[in-house]
């Protein structure tokens, strides 16, 4: 169940699944999942830019009652993001971005972890890009945009204190290259400072097709 508006998103979901693989035991898999999310976007006064605040709750349950293999988990995450862009001389685009994640976990039926764990992960970033366009006589446009980004975050964010259930498989591609946290779930957070750079090229044809 979800509702999306221009500056707000609300969703709630319950999922139950069973694996068909003979090598997997559904009693030790988290087959029941609950998810809820509230996200609000707004323009902050004075500093400008776009700010986003989210409150996300997740939980899953295993039918197994044994220690470790029957681990059940629930979490509540509050996250905030702020970004602002500036147009500089010669068409350069500068950006500043800040983000934080505040996680609270409850872990049951696993003696290798604490029952309650709290974690806070901040990010600061600055970005510079230079979109360049060339228009041909036949109406075709070529756009090249080099981008460089510097990100800071603490080297140790406490990820070892939480079992990794939802970020085991990471797909790293051009869609998340400049994300401050590139893990798909909540259990892992990207830690440490880094320098990221990339280059995009797009060819826009007036016939209606694009090559990128």
One Martini backbone bead per residue (centre of mass of N, CA, C, O) as a GRO file, in nm:
protein
  212
    1UNK     BB    1   0.095   0.036   0.025
    2UNK     BB    2   0.064   0.359  -0.150
    3UNK     BB    3   0.172   0.718  -0.151
    4UNK     BB    4   0.212   0.982  -0.399
    5UNK     BB    5   0.364   1.295  -0.391
    6UNK     BB    6   0.547   1.563  -0.457
    7UNK     BB    7   0.655   1.573  -0.117
    8UNK     BB    8   0.539   1.264  -0.070
    9UNK     BB    9   0.591   0.936   0.097
   10UNK     BB   10   0.388   0.633   0.143
   11UNK     BB   11   0.443   0.304   0.303
   12UNK     BB   12   0.315  -0.047   0.309
   13UNK     BB   13   0.441  -0.388   0.387
   14UNK     BB   14   0.370  -0.742   0.319
   15UNK     BB   15   0.586  -1.036   0.315
   16UNK     BB   16   0.561  -1.369   0.164
   17UNK     BB   17   0.796  -1.643   0.137
   18UNK     BB   18   0.921  -1.929  -0.064
   19UNK     BB   19   1.153  -2.154  -0.124
   20UNK     BB   20   1.240  -2.391  -0.406
   21UNK     BB   21   1.496  -2.487  -0.284
   22UNK     BB   22   1.642  -2.778  -0.165
   23UNK     BB   23   1.895  -2.625  -0.007
   24UNK     BB   24   1.659  -2.479   0.152
   25UNK     BB   25   1.537  -2.351   0.466
   26UNK     BB   26   1.250  -2.184   0.558
   27UNK     BB   27   1.303  -2.171   0.871
   28UNK     BB   28   1.593  -1.996   0.813
   29UNK     BB   29   1.423  -1.789   0.668
   30UNK     BB   30   1.303  -1.459   0.598
   31UNK     BB   31   0.964  -1.490   0.511
   32UNK     BB   32   0.882  -1.239   0.698
   33UNK     BB   33   0.787  -0.903   0.598
   34UNK     BB   34   0.824  -0.558   0.714
   35UNK     BB   35   0.722  -0.232   0.572
   36UNK     BB   36   0.800   0.123   0.634
   37UNK     BB   37   0.732   0.464   0.491
   38UNK     BB   38   0.855   0.812   0.534
   39UNK     BB   39   0.859   1.092   0.300
   40UNK     BB   40   1.010   1.427   0.298
   41UNK     BB   41   1.004   1.728   0.101
   42UNK     BB   42   1.208   2.036   0.115
   43UNK     BB   43   1.265   2.392   0.158
   44UNK     BB   44   1.498   2.549   0.317
   45UNK     BB   45   1.572   2.807   0.488
   46UNK     BB   46   1.836   3.023   0.374
   47UNK     BB   47   2.006   2.766   0.241
   48UNK     BB   48   1.841   2.597   0.070
   49UNK     BB   49   1.753   2.374  -0.148
   50UNK     BB   50   1.722   2.016  -0.079
   51UNK     BB   51   1.519   1.833   0.150
   52UNK     BB   52   1.528   1.504   0.318
   53UNK     BB   53   1.296   1.295   0.504
   54UNK     BB   54   1.321   0.973   0.678
   55UNK     BB   55   1.107   0.692   0.785
   56UNK     BB   56   1.218   0.355   0.861
   57UNK     BB   57   1.066   0.026   0.874
   58UNK     BB   58   1.193  -0.303   0.975
   59UNK     BB   59   1.105  -0.664   0.941
   60UNK     BB   60   1.193  -1.009   1.046
   61UNK     BB   61   1.102  -1.369   1.026
   62UNK     BB   62   1.165  -1.681   1.181
   63UNK     BB   63   1.060  -2.008   1.252
   64UNK     BB   64   1.304  -2.053   1.392
   65UNK     BB   65   1.419  -2.105   1.750
   66UNK     BB   66   1.709  -2.087   1.717
   67UNK     BB   67   2.022  -2.009   1.750
   68UNK     BB   68   2.094  -1.782   1.484
   69UNK     BB   69   1.906  -1.941   1.269
   70UNK     BB   70   1.652  -1.767   1.425
   71UNK     BB   71   1.685  -1.482   1.343
   72UNK     BB   72   1.553  -1.167   1.453
   73UNK     BB   73   1.448  -0.845   1.303
   74UNK     BB   74   1.455  -0.486   1.387
   75UNK     BB   75   1.397  -0.147   1.244
   76UNK     BB   76   1.496   0.208   1.274
   77UNK     BB   77   1.513   0.481   1.032
   78UNK     BB   78   1.683   0.793   1.017
   79UNK     BB   79   1.687   1.024   0.735
   80UNK     BB   80   1.904   1.281   0.586
   81UNK     BB   81   1.895   1.532   0.314
   82UNK     BB   82   2.126   1.772   0.153
   83UNK     BB   83   2.105   1.991  -0.148
   84UNK     BB   84   2.322   2.215  -0.347
   85UNK     BB   85   2.329   2.426  -0.637
   86UNK     BB   86   2.578   2.589  -0.855
   87UNK     BB   87   2.634   2.844  -1.095
   88UNK     BB   88   2.916   2.898  -1.269
   89UNK     BB   89   3.143   2.998  -1.447
   90UNK     BB   90   3.141   2.840  -1.763
   91UNK     BB   91   2.915   2.617  -1.650
   92UNK     BB   92   2.968   2.536  -1.378
   93UNK     BB   93   2.886   2.275  -1.126
   94UNK     BB   94   2.809   2.312  -0.790
   95UNK     BB   95   2.812   2.100  -0.485
   96UNK     BB   96   2.631   2.032  -0.180
   97UNK     BB   97   2.637   1.758   0.073
   98UNK     BB   98   2.415   1.600   0.319
   99UNK     BB   99   2.417   1.304   0.544
  100UNK     BB  100   2.205   1.075   0.742
  101UNK     BB  101   2.213   0.787   0.979
  102UNK     BB  102   1.967   0.645   1.209
  103UNK     BB  103   2.001   0.342   1.396
  104UNK     BB  104   1.769   0.086   1.523
  105UNK     BB  105   1.818  -0.234   1.681
  106UNK     BB  106   1.655  -0.561   1.699
  107UNK     BB  107   1.795  -0.870   1.837
  108UNK     BB  108   1.699  -1.208   1.800
  109UNK     BB  109   1.831  -1.521   1.836
  110UNK     BB  110   2.150  -1.396   1.882
  111UNK     BB  111   2.446  -1.431   2.069
  112UNK     BB  112   2.655  -1.254   1.875
  113UNK     BB  113   2.455  -1.020   1.957
  114UNK     BB  114   2.308  -0.757   2.046
  115UNK     BB  115   1.985  -0.669   2.113
  116UNK     BB  116   2.082  -0.359   2.110
  117UNK     BB  117   2.136  -0.119   1.836
  118UNK     BB  118   2.325   0.185   1.769
  119UNK     BB  119   2.354   0.405   1.473
  120UNK     BB  120   2.580   0.660   1.321
  121UNK     BB  121   2.584   0.816   0.980
  122UNK     BB  122   2.783   1.044   0.819
  123UNK     BB  123   2.780   1.293   0.543
  124UNK     BB  124   3.014   1.460   0.316
  125UNK     BB  125   2.990   1.674   0.013
  126UNK     BB  126   3.155   1.748  -0.303
  127UNK     BB  127   3.080   1.895  -0.635
  128UNK     BB  128   3.199   1.877  -0.988
  129UNK     BB  129   3.073   2.007  -1.301
  130UNK     BB  130   3.088   2.001  -1.691
  131UNK     BB  131   2.869   2.081  -1.916
  132UNK     BB  132   2.888   1.994  -2.268
  133UNK     BB  133   2.779   2.146  -2.585
  134UNK     BB  134   2.704   2.021  -2.924
  135UNK     BB  135   2.581   2.154  -3.230
  136UNK     BB  136   2.456   2.051  -3.519
  137UNK     BB  137   2.329   2.112  -3.835
  138UNK     BB  138   2.121   1.850  -3.808
  139UNK     BB  139   2.035   1.871  -3.475
  140UNK     BB  140   2.255   1.741  -3.323
  141UNK     BB  141   2.340   1.654  -2.982
  142UNK     BB  142   2.628   1.697  -2.767
  143UNK     BB  143   2.697   1.555  -2.434
  144UNK     BB  144   2.947   1.642  -2.193
  145UNK     BB  145   3.012   1.510  -1.840
  146UNK     BB  146   3.220   1.588  -1.600
  147UNK     BB  147   3.281   1.430  -1.268
  148UNK     BB  148   3.353   1.531  -0.924
  149UNK     BB  149   3.392   1.364  -0.593
  150UNK     BB  150   3.383   1.440  -0.238
  151UNK     BB  151   3.391   1.210   0.044
  152UNK     BB  152   3.278   1.202   0.386
  153UNK     BB  153   3.347   0.949   0.642
  154UNK     BB  154   3.370   0.735   0.869
  155UNK     BB  155   3.566   0.450   0.914
  156UNK     BB  156   3.365   0.382   1.166
  157UNK     BB  157   3.005   0.262   1.178
  158UNK     BB  158   2.923  -0.027   1.313
  159UNK     BB  159   2.860  -0.280   1.116
  160UNK     BB  160   2.964  -0.525   1.301
  161UNK     BB  161   2.703  -0.499   1.506
  162UNK     BB  162   2.546  -0.601   1.239
  163UNK     BB  163   2.367  -0.800   1.058
  164UNK     BB  164   2.377  -0.899   0.717
  165UNK     BB  165   2.072  -0.912   0.520
  166UNK     BB  166   2.040  -0.659   0.271
  167UNK     BB  167   2.379  -0.623   0.161
  168UNK     BB  168   2.519  -0.862  -0.002
  169UNK     BB  169   2.411  -0.751  -0.282
  170UNK     BB  170   2.603  -0.551  -0.507
  171UNK     BB  171   2.521  -0.289  -0.743
  172UNK     BB  172   2.763  -0.139  -0.951
  173UNK     BB  173   2.689   0.174  -1.115
  174UNK     BB  174   2.582   0.462  -1.277
  175UNK     BB  175   2.335   0.510  -1.076
  176UNK     BB  176   2.542   0.498  -0.790
  177UNK     BB  177   2.819   0.646  -0.808
  178UNK     BB  178   2.713   0.931  -0.640
  179UNK     BB  179   2.649   0.797  -0.392
  180UNK     BB  180   2.707   0.799  -0.052
  181UNK     BB  181   2.538   0.522  -0.039
  182UNK     BB  182   2.585   0.192  -0.213
  183UNK     BB  183   2.394   0.035  -0.051
  184UNK     BB  184   2.075  -0.120  -0.074
  185UNK     BB  185   2.055  -0.120   0.233
  186UNK     BB  186   2.079  -0.095   0.605
  187UNK     BB  187   2.317  -0.284   0.727
  188UNK     BB  188   2.498  -0.115   0.534
  189UNK     BB  189   2.776   0.123   0.537
  190UNK     BB  190   2.962   0.353   0.390
  191UNK     BB  191   3.308   0.395   0.459
  192UNK     BB  192   3.490   0.657   0.424
  193UNK     BB  193   3.689   0.819   0.217
  194UNK     BB  194   3.638   0.965  -0.124
  195UNK     BB  195   3.705   0.954  -0.485
  196UNK     BB  196   3.490   1.055  -0.756
  197UNK     BB  197   3.473   0.968  -1.111
  198UNK     BB  198   3.309   1.086  -1.422
  199UNK     BB  199   3.164   1.012  -1.760
  200UNK     BB  200   2.933   1.161  -1.987
  201UNK     BB  201   2.742   1.060  -2.287
  202UNK     BB  202   2.522   1.235  -2.528
  203UNK     BB  203   2.294   1.165  -2.806
  204UNK     BB  204   2.074   1.390  -2.976
  205UNK     BB  205   1.803   1.319  -3.182
  206UNK     BB  206   1.542   1.460  -3.370
  207UNK     BB  207   1.405   1.168  -3.424
  208UNK     BB  208   1.402   1.049  -3.095
  209UNK     BB  209   1.695   0.950  -3.022
  210UNK     BB  210   1.932   0.799  -2.783
  211UNK     BB  211   2.284   0.815  -2.693
  212UNK     BB  212   2.494   0.689  -2.390
   0.00000   0.00000   0.00000
